[in-house]
């Protein structure tokens, strides 16, 4: 696959656009969950203004009164064009897609297609907490196959887990996070092909959350699971929501590999009623016309990753940190600080900085925190200062 690398767009860094006083006027979860004296560096919302093409598309829709029910394949067409240009992948077939309300609700619907009540769903812990919450709520059993060395997929552990959960011919699924949240690991083509081979050998169906796919560090290539040998039986979920900060404008796409088209065809028609029509308009505009904004964001995130690494080395050298290959999240190992299993609680109580506790991420999360880098350099500096002050 021939990919187009990150480009220099000439647009200003979106992460430097908003001062703290304007951010505190927001009413979303990130800025309303804690008192005003707490600096929120936790949930995956970015401190940015939307890309201008997104604003224009939504404004035009509202001016026209185009606020009805979703229709058409414009979102899938925009994502297919983005995937071809960005990742060199021309295998995203519009006819093998379906609109879904968001990625996690799409995950639920895909798992319903390939598993039944009580069936096991394998995850690579530590992993995004809703993987546990949504899967258990739909009456499936979460089974962990923890990440291995370097926070990468441990293929031996995965194979042993697949063998165990499918004994007796039981149906099972593997819910893969790619790129991985919270570690920011980008799975290689070889790793994904090995996963596909193991899944095929054991009869495990693979459902993939690829919501962070557009957010990679410079020099790192994202590989769509459906593009690797053996990925034809996969069911992927993608969305523009993370890369363009559109979580409040709900929409996502379910994408079937060639051998999963019949599964996707069984998706109940009413699922397509869940996405927001305005959300689809916004996401389509982002993918089609917002790549200059995205490139400026990616450059800003690269700067923030370097900044955080330097600040931690200077002020919190006992924290172990591996700069992420993707996402705008940082996974920090705080076990050497002696703060117990939940250092986020200590940083909040003593330093008035909100981070995600590692505990809800499952096995491997205790003693860790997740920090959101999608903010201004000044707020990252203030966040690390507060973390360091919490140890005094």
Coordinates of C-alpha atoms in Angstrom, one line a residue:
X1 CA 0.0 0.0 0.0
X2 CA 1.3 3.5 -0.9
X3 CA 0.6 6.0 1.8
X4 CA 0.8 9.8 1.8
X5 CA 2.7 10.9 4.9
X6 CA 1.7 13.7 7.2
X7 CA 1.8 16.9 5.2
X8 CA 2.6 20.5 6.3
X9 CA -0.7 22.2 5.9
X10 CA 0.3 25.8 6.8
X11 CA -2.8 25.9 9.1
X12 CA -2.2 27.0 12.7
X13 CA -1.8 24.5 15.5
X14 CA -5.4 23.8 16.7
X15 CA -4.1 23.0 20.2
X16 CA -2.9 26.6 20.7
X17 CA -6.2 28.3 19.8
X18 CA -8.1 28.4 23.1
X19 CA -7.0 29.9 26.5
X20 CA -8.1 28.3 29.7
X21 CA -10.8 30.9 30.5
X22 CA -12.6 30.0 27.2
X23 CA -12.2 26.3 27.8
X24 CA -13.9 26.6 31.2
X25 CA -17.0 27.9 29.5
X26 CA -17.6 24.5 27.9
X27 CA -20.4 22.3 29.2
X28 CA -19.1 18.9 28.0
X29 CA -18.0 16.2 30.4
X30 CA -14.3 17.1 30.4
X31 CA -15.0 20.5 31.7
X32 CA -18.0 19.8 34.0
X33 CA -17.1 16.7 35.9
X34 CA -14.7 18.4 38.3
X35 CA -14.7 21.7 40.3
X36 CA -13.1 24.8 38.6
X37 CA -9.9 24.5 40.6
X38 CA -9.2 21.1 39.0
X39 CA -7.2 21.0 35.7
X40 CA -8.9 18.3 33.5
X41 CA -6.4 16.2 31.5
X42 CA -8.5 13.0 31.5
X43 CA -11.4 12.1 29.2
X44 CA -10.7 11.9 25.4
X45 CA -12.0 15.3 24.4
X46 CA -9.6 17.7 22.6
X47 CA -9.2 21.4 23.6
X48 CA -9.6 22.6 20.0
X49 CA -12.0 24.5 17.8
X50 CA -13.5 22.5 15.0
X51 CA -12.0 22.4 11.5
X52 CA -13.4 25.2 9.4
X53 CA -14.9 22.8 6.8
X54 CA -16.8 21.1 9.5
X55 CA -18.2 24.3 10.9
X56 CA -19.2 25.4 7.4
X57 CA -20.9 22.1 6.6
X58 CA -22.9 22.1 9.8
X59 CA -23.8 25.8 9.6
X60 CA -25.0 25.3 6.0
X61 CA -27.1 22.3 7.1
X62 CA -28.7 24.3 9.9
X63 CA -29.4 27.2 7.6
X64 CA -31.1 24.9 5.2
X65 CA -33.0 23.1 7.9
X66 CA -31.3 19.9 6.9
X67 CA -31.8 18.3 10.3
X68 CA -33.8 15.2 9.5
X69 CA -33.0 11.5 9.3
X70 CA -29.7 10.2 7.8
X71 CA -29.6 8.8 4.3
X72 CA -27.1 7.9 1.6
X73 CA -23.5 6.7 1.5
X74 CA -21.7 10.0 1.6
X75 CA -20.0 9.1 4.9
X76 CA -18.7 5.8 3.6
X77 CA -17.5 7.4 0.3
X78 CA -15.6 10.1 2.2
X79 CA -14.0 7.5 4.5
X80 CA -13.1 5.3 1.5
X81 CA -11.3 8.2 -0.2
X82 CA -9.5 9.2 3.0
X83 CA -8.4 5.6 3.6
X84 CA -7.0 5.3 0.1
X85 CA -5.1 8.5 0.3
X86 CA -4.0 8.3 3.9
X87 CA -3.3 4.6 4.3
X88 CA -3.0 3.4 0.7
X89 CA -6.0 1.1 1.3
X90 CA -8.5 0.8 -1.5
X91 CA -10.4 -2.1 0.0
X92 CA -13.0 -0.1 1.8
X93 CA -16.0 -1.1 -0.2
X94 CA -19.0 1.3 0.3
X95 CA -21.4 -1.5 -0.3
X96 CA -20.0 -3.4 2.7
X97 CA -20.6 -0.5 5.2
X98 CA -23.4 0.5 7.5
X99 CA -23.9 3.7 9.5
X100 CA -24.1 3.1 13.3
X101 CA -24.7 5.6 16.1
X102 CA -21.1 5.5 17.4
X103 CA -18.1 3.1 17.6
X104 CA -19.0 1.5 20.9
X105 CA -22.7 1.0 20.0
X106 CA -21.4 -0.3 16.6
X107 CA -19.2 -2.8 18.5
X108 CA -22.2 -4.0 20.4
X109 CA -24.1 -4.6 17.2
X110 CA -21.2 -6.4 15.5
X111 CA -20.7 -8.7 18.5
X112 CA -24.4 -9.5 18.4
X113 CA -24.0 -10.7 14.8
X114 CA -21.2 -13.1 15.6
X115 CA -21.7 -14.2 19.2
X116 CA -24.6 -15.2 21.5
X117 CA -25.5 -14.5 25.1
X118 CA -22.9 -15.7 27.5
X119 CA -20.2 -16.2 24.8
X120 CA -16.7 -15.0 25.5
X121 CA -15.2 -11.8 24.1
X122 CA -11.4 -11.6 24.3
X123 CA -9.7 -8.2 25.0
X124 CA -6.1 -7.1 25.3
X125 CA -5.8 -5.5 28.8
X126 CA -5.1 -2.9 29.8
X127 CA -7.8 -1.5 27.4
X128 CA -10.4 1.2 27.0
X129 CA -12.9 0.7 30.0
X130 CA -16.1 0.7 27.9
X131 CA -14.8 -2.6 26.3
X132 CA -15.7 -4.2 29.7
X133 CA -18.8 -2.1 30.4
X134 CA -20.5 -2.6 27.0
X135 CA -19.6 -6.2 26.6
X136 CA -20.8 -7.2 30.1
X137 CA -24.0 -5.1 29.7
X138 CA -24.9 -7.1 26.5
X139 CA -24.5 -10.4 28.5
X140 CA -21.2 -11.5 27.1
X141 CA -18.2 -12.7 29.1
X142 CA -15.0 -10.6 29.0
X143 CA -11.8 -12.7 28.9
X144 CA -8.5 -10.9 29.1
X145 CA -5.4 -11.7 27.1
X146 CA -3.0 -9.1 28.6
X147 CA -0.5 -7.2 26.5
X148 CA 3.0 -8.4 26.6
X149 CA 6.5 -6.9 26.4
X150 CA 6.6 -3.3 25.1
X151 CA 2.8 -3.1 25.5
X152 CA 2.3 -5.1 22.3
X153 CA 0.0 -8.1 21.6
X154 CA 1.4 -11.3 23.1
X155 CA 0.6 -13.8 20.4
X156 CA 1.4 -16.8 22.6
X157 CA -1.0 -15.5 25.3
X158 CA -3.6 -14.7 22.7
X159 CA -3.4 -18.2 21.1
X160 CA -3.7 -19.9 24.5
X161 CA -6.7 -17.7 25.3
X162 CA -8.4 -18.5 21.9
X163 CA -7.8 -22.2 22.5
X164 CA -9.3 -22.0 26.0
X165 CA -12.4 -20.0 25.2
X166 CA -13.4 -22.0 22.1
X167 CA -13.0 -25.5 23.7
X168 CA -16.1 -27.6 23.0
X169 CA -16.9 -25.6 19.8
X170 CA -18.0 -22.5 21.6
X171 CA -18.5 -19.2 19.6
X172 CA -16.1 -16.5 20.6
X173 CA -15.0 -13.1 19.5
X174 CA -11.8 -11.0 19.8
X175 CA -12.5 -7.3 20.3
X176 CA -9.3 -5.6 19.1
X177 CA -8.4 -2.0 19.8
X178 CA -6.3 -0.6 16.9
X179 CA -4.5 1.7 17.6
X180 CA -4.6 0.6 21.2
X181 CA -6.1 2.7 23.9
X182 CA -4.6 3.6 26.4
X183 CA -1.0 2.6 25.3
X184 CA -1.1 4.3 21.9
X185 CA 0.5 1.1 20.3
X186 CA 0.1 0.8 16.6
X187 CA -0.1 -2.9 15.6
X188 CA 2.1 -3.8 12.6
X189 CA 0.9 -5.5 9.5
X190 CA 2.8 -8.6 10.6
X191 CA 1.1 -8.6 14.0
X192 CA -2.3 -8.1 12.6
X193 CA -1.8 -10.9 10.0
X194 CA -0.7 -13.2 12.9
X195 CA -3.8 -12.3 14.8
X196 CA -6.0 -13.0 11.8
X197 CA -4.3 -16.4 11.4
X198 CA -4.8 -17.3 15.0
X199 CA -8.5 -16.2 14.9
X200 CA -9.0 -18.3 11.8
X201 CA -7.3 -21.4 13.3
X202 CA -9.5 -21.2 16.4
X203 CA -12.8 -20.0 14.7
X204 CA -12.7 -16.7 16.6
X205 CA -14.4 -13.7 15.0
X206 CA -12.6 -10.4 15.1
X207 CA -14.3 -7.1 15.7
X208 CA -12.0 -4.0 15.5
X209 CA -12.3 -0.6 17.1
X210 CA -10.2 1.6 14.8
X211 CA -11.5 5.0 16.0
X212 CA -8.0 6.4 16.6
X213 CA -6.7 5.4 13.2
X214 CA -6.1 8.9 11.8
X215 CA -4.1 10.0 14.9
X216 CA -0.6 8.6 14.4
X217 CA 2.8 10.1 15.3
X218 CA 5.2 11.2 12.5
X219 CA 6.8 8.2 10.8
X220 CA 4.2 5.7 12.0
X221 CA 1.9 3.9 9.6
X222 CA -1.6 2.7 10.6
X223 CA -2.6 -0.6 9.1
X224 CA -6.3 -1.3 8.7
X225 CA -7.1 -4.8 10.0
X226 CA -9.3 -5.6 7.0
X227 CA -6.3 -4.9 4.7
X228 CA -4.1 -7.7 6.0
X229 CA -4.1 -11.4 4.8
X230 CA -6.8 -13.2 6.8
X231 CA -8.6 -10.0 7.7
X232 CA -11.4 -10.7 5.3
X233 CA -13.6 -12.1 8.0
X234 CA -13.2 -9.0 10.3
X235 CA -15.8 -6.4 11.2
X236 CA -14.3 -2.9 11.7
X237 CA -15.7 0.2 13.3
X238 CA -14.4 3.6 12.2
X239 CA -15.3 7.2 12.8
X240 CA -14.0 10.8 12.4
X241 CA -15.1 11.6 16.0
X242 CA -11.7 11.2 17.7
X243 CA -9.5 12.8 15.1
X244 CA -11.7 15.8 14.6
X245 CA -13.2 16.1 18.1
X246 CA -16.7 15.3 17.0
X247 CA -17.9 13.0 19.8
X248 CA -20.9 15.3 20.4
X249 CA -22.0 14.8 16.8
X250 CA -22.6 11.1 16.9
X251 CA -21.9 8.9 13.8
X252 CA -19.7 6.0 12.9
X253 CA -19.4 3.3 10.2
X254 CA -19.3 -0.5 10.4
X255 CA -17.2 -2.0 7.7
X256 CA -17.2 -5.6 6.7
X257 CA -14.4 -7.6 5.1
X258 CA -15.3 -9.5 2.0
X259 CA -16.1 -12.7 3.9
X260 CA -18.2 -10.8 6.5
X261 CA -20.6 -9.1 4.1
X262 CA -23.4 -11.6 4.9
X263 CA -23.0 -10.9 8.6
X264 CA -23.2 -7.2 8.2
X265 CA -26.3 -7.7 5.9
X266 CA -28.1 -9.1 9.0
X267 CA -27.7 -5.8 10.9
X268 CA -31.2 -4.7 11.9
X269 CA -32.4 -1.8 9.8
X270 CA -33.3 0.3 12.9
X271 CA -29.6 0.6 13.9
X272 CA -29.2 3.0 11.0
X273 CA -31.7 5.3 12.7
X274 CA -29.3 6.0 15.6
X275 CA -26.6 8.2 14.0
X276 CA -27.1 11.9 13.8
X277 CA -27.7 13.2 10.3
X278 CA -25.9 16.4 11.2
X279 CA -23.2 14.3 12.7
X280 CA -22.8 12.4 9.4
X281 CA -22.6 15.7 7.6
X282 CA -19.8 16.9 10.0
X283 CA -17.8 13.7 9.8
X284 CA -18.0 13.5 6.0
X285 CA -16.8 17.1 5.7
X286 CA -13.9 16.4 8.1
X287 CA -12.7 13.4 6.1
X288 CA -13.2 15.1 2.8
X289 CA -12.0 18.6 3.4
X290 CA -10.4 18.7 6.9
X291 CA -7.1 17.0 6.3
X292 CA -5.1 20.2 6.5
X293 CA -6.5 20.8 9.9
X294 CA -5.7 17.2 10.9
X295 CA -2.1 17.5 9.7
X296 CA -1.7 20.6 11.9
X297 CA -3.2 18.8 14.8
X298 CA -0.8 15.8 14.3
X299 CA 2.2 18.1 14.2
X300 CA 1.0 19.8 17.4
X301 CA 0.5 16.4 19.1
X302 CA 4.1 15.3 18.1
X303 CA 5.3 18.5 19.8
X304 CA 3.2 17.7 22.9
X305 CA 4.6 14.2 23.1
X306 CA 8.1 15.5 23.1
X307 CA 7.2 18.2 25.6
X308 CA 5.6 15.7 28.0
X309 CA 8.6 13.3 27.8
X310 CA 11.0 16.2 28.7
X311 CA 8.8 17.5 31.5
X312 CA 8.5 14.0 33.1
X313 CA 12.2 13.4 32.8
X314 CA 12.9 16.7 34.6
X315 CA 10.1 16.8 37.2
X316 CA 8.9 13.2 37.6
X317 CA 11.8 10.9 36.6
X318 CA 10.3 7.9 38.5
X319 CA 7.4 7.8 36.1
X320 CA 8.0 5.3 33.3
X321 CA 6.6 6.6 30.0
X322 CA 6.8 5.3 26.4
X323 CA 5.7 8.0 24.0
X324 CA 2.6 6.8 22.1
X325 CA 2.7 5.8 18.4
X326 CA -0.9 6.9 18.0
X327 CA -3.8 8.5 19.8
X328 CA -3.5 11.7 21.9
X329 CA -3.2 9.8 25.1
X330 CA -0.2 9.1 27.3
X331 CA 0.0 6.0 29.5
X332 CA 2.1 6.6 32.6
X333 CA 3.5 3.9 34.9
X334 CA 3.5 5.5 38.3
X335 CA 4.2 2.4 40.4
X336 CA 7.7 3.6 41.4
X337 CA 6.1 6.7 43.1
X338 CA 4.6 4.6 45.9
X339 CA 1.1 6.0 45.5
X340 CA -0.7 2.7 45.5
X341 CA -3.0 1.2 42.9
X342 CA -4.7 4.5 42.1
X343 CA -2.2 7.3 41.7
X344 CA -4.9 9.3 39.8
X345 CA -6.8 9.8 43.1
X346 CA -3.6 11.2 44.7
X347 CA -2.9 13.6 41.9
X348 CA -6.5 14.8 42.0
X349 CA -6.7 15.2 45.8
X350 CA -3.3 16.7 46.3
X351 CA -2.5 18.3 43.0
X352 CA -5.9 19.2 41.7
X353 CA -5.2 17.7 38.3
X354 CA -7.7 15.1 36.8
X355 CA -6.2 12.1 35.0
X356 CA -7.8 8.7 34.2
X357 CA -7.2 6.0 36.8
X358 CA -5.6 3.0 35.3
X359 CA -7.7 0.6 37.4
X360 CA -10.8 0.5 35.1
X361 CA -8.5 -0.5 32.1
X362 CA -8.3 -4.0 33.6
X363 CA -5.3 -6.2 34.3
X364 CA -2.1 -4.1 34.0
X365 CA -3.8 -0.8 34.8
X366 CA -3.2 -0.6 38.6
X367 CA -0.5 2.0 39.4
X368 CA -1.0 3.7 36.1
X369 CA -2.7 6.9 34.9
X370 CA -3.8 8.1 31.4
X371 CA -3.1 11.7 30.5
X372 CA -4.8 13.5 27.6
X373 CA -2.2 15.4 25.5
X374 CA -4.7 17.1 23.2
X375 CA -4.4 20.5 24.9
X376 CA -2.1 23.5 24.8
X377 CA 1.6 23.1 25.8
X378 CA 0.9 25.5 28.7
X379 CA -1.7 23.3 30.2
X380 CA 0.5 20.2 29.9
X381 CA 3.2 22.1 31.7
X382 CA 0.7 23.1 34.4
X383 CA -0.5 19.6 34.7
X384 CA 3.0 18.1 35.2
X385 CA 3.7 20.9 37.7
X386 CA 0.6 19.9 39.7
X387 CA 1.5 16.2 39.5
X388 CA 4.9 17.0 40.9
X389 CA 3.5 19.2 43.6
X390 CA 1.2 16.3 44.7
X391 CA 4.4 14.4 45.8
X392 CA 5.7 17.2 48.0

